[in-house]
Tab-separated table of C-alpha atoms in Angstrom:
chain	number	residue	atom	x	y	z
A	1	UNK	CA	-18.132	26.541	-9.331
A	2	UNK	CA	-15.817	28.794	-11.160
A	3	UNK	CA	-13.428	28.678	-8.271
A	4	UNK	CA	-13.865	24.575	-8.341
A	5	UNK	CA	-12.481	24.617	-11.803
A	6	UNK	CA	-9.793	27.417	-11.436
A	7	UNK	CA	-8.156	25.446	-8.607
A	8	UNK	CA	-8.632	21.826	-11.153
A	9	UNK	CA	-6.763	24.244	-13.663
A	10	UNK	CA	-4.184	24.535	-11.548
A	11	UNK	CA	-3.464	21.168	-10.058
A	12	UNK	CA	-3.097	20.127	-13.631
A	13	UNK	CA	-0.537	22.974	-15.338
A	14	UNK	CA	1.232	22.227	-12.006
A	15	UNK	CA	1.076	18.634	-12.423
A	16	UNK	CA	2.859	19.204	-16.287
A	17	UNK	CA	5.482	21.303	-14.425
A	18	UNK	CA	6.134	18.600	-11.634
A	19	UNK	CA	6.872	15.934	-14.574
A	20	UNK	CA	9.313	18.535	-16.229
A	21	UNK	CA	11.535	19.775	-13.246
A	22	UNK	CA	11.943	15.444	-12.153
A	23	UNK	CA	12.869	14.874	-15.719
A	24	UNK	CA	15.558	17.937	-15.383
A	25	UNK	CA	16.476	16.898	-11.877
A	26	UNK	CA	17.131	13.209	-13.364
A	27	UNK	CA	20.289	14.598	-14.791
A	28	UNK	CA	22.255	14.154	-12.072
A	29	UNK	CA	22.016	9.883	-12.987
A	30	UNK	CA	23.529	10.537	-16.597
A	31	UNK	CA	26.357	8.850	-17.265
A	32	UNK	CA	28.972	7.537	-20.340
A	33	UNK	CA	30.055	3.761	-19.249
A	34	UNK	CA	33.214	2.861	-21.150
A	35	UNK	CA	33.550	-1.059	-22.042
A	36	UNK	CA	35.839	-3.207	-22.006
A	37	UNK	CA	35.723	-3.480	-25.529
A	38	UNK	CA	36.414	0.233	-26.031
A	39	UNK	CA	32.465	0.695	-26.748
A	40	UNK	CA	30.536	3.531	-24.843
A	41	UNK	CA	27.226	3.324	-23.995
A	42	UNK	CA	25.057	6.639	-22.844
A	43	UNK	CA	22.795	6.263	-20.400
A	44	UNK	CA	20.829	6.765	-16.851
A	45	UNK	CA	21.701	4.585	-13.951
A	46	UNK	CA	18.884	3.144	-12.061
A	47	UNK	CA	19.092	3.848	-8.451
A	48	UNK	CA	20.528	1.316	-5.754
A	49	UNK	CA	24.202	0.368	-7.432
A	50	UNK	CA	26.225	2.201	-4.046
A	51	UNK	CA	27.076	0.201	-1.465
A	52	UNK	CA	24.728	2.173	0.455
A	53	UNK	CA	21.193	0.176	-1.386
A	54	UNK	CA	23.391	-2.865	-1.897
A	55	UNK	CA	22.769	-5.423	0.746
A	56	UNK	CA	22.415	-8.373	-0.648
A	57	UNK	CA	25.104	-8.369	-3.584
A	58	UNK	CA	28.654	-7.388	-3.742
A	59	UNK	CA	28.592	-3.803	-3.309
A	60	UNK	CA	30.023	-1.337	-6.336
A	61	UNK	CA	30.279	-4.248	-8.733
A	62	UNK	CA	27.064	-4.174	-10.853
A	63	UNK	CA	24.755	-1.883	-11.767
A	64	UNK	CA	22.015	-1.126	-14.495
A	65	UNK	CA	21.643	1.636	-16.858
A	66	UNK	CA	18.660	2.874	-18.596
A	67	UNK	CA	18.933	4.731	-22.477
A	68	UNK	CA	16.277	7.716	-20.154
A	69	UNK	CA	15.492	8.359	-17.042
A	70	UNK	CA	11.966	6.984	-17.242
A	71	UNK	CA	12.551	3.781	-19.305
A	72	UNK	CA	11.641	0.686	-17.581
A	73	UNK	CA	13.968	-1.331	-19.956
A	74	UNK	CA	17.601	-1.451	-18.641
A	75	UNK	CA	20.774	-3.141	-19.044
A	76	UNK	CA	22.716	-4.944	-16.648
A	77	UNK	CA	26.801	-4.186	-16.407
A	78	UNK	CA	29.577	-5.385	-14.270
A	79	UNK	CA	33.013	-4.184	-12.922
A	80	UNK	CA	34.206	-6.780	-15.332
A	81	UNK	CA	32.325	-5.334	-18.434
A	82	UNK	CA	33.298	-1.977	-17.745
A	83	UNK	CA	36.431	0.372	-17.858
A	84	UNK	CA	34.580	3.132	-16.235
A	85	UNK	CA	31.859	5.565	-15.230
A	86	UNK	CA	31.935	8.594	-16.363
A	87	UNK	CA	29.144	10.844	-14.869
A	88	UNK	CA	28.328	13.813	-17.660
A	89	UNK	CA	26.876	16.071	-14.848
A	90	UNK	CA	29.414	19.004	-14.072
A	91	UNK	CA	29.519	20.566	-10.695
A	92	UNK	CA	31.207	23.416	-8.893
A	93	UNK	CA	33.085	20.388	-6.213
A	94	UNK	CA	33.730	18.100	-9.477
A	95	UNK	CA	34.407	20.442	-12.530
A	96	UNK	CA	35.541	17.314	-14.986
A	97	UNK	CA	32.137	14.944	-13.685
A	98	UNK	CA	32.577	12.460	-11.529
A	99	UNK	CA	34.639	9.379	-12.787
A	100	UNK	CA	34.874	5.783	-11.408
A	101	UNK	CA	37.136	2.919	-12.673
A	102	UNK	CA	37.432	-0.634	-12.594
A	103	UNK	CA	40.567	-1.861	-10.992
A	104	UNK	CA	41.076	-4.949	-8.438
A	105	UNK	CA	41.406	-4.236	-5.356
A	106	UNK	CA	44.007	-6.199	-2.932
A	107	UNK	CA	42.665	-8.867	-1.305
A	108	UNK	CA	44.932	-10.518	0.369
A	109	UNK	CA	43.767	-14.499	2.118
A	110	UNK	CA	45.709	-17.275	4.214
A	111	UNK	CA	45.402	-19.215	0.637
A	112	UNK	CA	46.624	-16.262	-1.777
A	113	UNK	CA	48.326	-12.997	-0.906
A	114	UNK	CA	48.193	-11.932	-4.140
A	115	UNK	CA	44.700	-11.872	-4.041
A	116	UNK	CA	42.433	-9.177	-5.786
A	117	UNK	CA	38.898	-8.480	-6.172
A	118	UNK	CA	37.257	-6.351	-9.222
A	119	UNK	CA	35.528	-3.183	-7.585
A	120	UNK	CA	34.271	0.019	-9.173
A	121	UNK	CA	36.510	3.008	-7.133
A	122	UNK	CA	35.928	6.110	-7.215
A	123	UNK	CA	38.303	8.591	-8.700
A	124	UNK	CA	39.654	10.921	-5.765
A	125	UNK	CA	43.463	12.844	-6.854
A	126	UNK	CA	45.812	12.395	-9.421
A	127	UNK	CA	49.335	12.809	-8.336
A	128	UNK	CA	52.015	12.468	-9.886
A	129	UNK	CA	53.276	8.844	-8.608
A	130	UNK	CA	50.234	7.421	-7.832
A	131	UNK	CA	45.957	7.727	-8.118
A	132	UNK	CA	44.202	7.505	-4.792
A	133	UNK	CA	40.441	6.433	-4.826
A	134	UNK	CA	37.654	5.630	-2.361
A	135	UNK	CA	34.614	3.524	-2.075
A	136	UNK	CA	31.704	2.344	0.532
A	137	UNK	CA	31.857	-1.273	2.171
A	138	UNK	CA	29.465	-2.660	4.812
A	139	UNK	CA	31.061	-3.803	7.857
A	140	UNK	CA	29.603	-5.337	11.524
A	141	UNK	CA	30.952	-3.737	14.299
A	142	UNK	CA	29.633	-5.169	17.590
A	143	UNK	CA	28.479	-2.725	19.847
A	144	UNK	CA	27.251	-4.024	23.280
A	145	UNK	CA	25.746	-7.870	22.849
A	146	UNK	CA	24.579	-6.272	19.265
A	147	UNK	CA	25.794	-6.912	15.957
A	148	UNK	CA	25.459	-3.837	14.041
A	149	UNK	CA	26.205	-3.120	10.160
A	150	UNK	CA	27.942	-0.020	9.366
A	151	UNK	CA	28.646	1.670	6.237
A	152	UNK	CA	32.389	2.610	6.121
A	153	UNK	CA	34.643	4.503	2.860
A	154	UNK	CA	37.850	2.923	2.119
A	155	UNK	CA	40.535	4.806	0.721
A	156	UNK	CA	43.110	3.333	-1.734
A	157	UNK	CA	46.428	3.994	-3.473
A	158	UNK	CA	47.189	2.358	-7.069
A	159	UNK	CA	51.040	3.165	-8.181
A	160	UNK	CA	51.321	4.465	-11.892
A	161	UNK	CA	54.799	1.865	-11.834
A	162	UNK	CA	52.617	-0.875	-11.042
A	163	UNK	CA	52.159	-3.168	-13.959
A	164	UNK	CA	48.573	-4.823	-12.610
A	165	UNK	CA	47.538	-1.429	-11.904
A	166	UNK	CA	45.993	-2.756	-8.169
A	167	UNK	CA	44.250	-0.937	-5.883
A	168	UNK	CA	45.497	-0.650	-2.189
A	169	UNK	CA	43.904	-0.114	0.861
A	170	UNK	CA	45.324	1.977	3.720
């Protein structure tokens, strides 16, 4: 019996520590979103905004943050809302955080070659001419008789001369 309620004992105190290292290891989904408005808000992202989760909606263009990691409540933002993402996690590969912006990207139709779609890019180097940045798409590539999706990164140039500040793919 005594053995019964040492290993109950220690289920729960491991239970409590469980809760505690998922609340520290939440930390990594702590941003400050910049608004349009000049307004920042301080939150947690809820998972799924990548392109990777985003299969039905236009990938890197909305997303939801959260005031802590475990509130159900959140708050719905879009590339148009927004300025930019600044994560407040610090790492060895990304010493400043990782930081995304809201630029248009060039999308160029039959109709419009001056087209340009809002996107959230990430922040890759800072030059002194120009910014390049990359983000996640879904393609289909056709392999065989099957149509397959694949997840591909697109890299993209903006020009500090260039008034619109657009993003462009190469």
């Amino acid at each position: 019996m005594n053995r019964f309620l040492l290993a109950v004992a220690a289920i729960l105190a491991t239970t409590g520590t469980i809760r505690e290292a998922n609340a520290q290891d939440q930390e990594f989904r702590h941003v400050i979103v910049t608004l349009t408005s000049g307004e920042k808000v301080d939150g947690y992202l809820k998972r799924g905004w990548h392109a990777e989760s985003s299969v039905f909606k236009n990938p890197n263009y909305s997303f939801k943050i959260t005031k802590t990691p475990d509130d159900k409540e959140s708050v719905k933002y879009t590339a148009d809302e927004v300025t930019c993402i600044d994560y407040a996690e610090k790492t060895e590969e990304n010493p400043d955080g990782i930081h995304w912006d809201a630029l248009d990207i060039a999308s160029p139709s039959i109709g419009n070659r001056y087209n340009t779609i809002r996107r959230l890019v990430c922040l890759d180097k800072v030059g002194k001419n120009a910014t390049t940045y990359w983000w996640k798409i879904w393609t289909t590539e056709r392999v065989g008789n099957i149509n397959r999706r694949i997840l591909k990164t697109v890299h993209g140039v903006r020009f500090h001369d260039d008034p619109d500040k657009v993003v462009y793919t190469y």
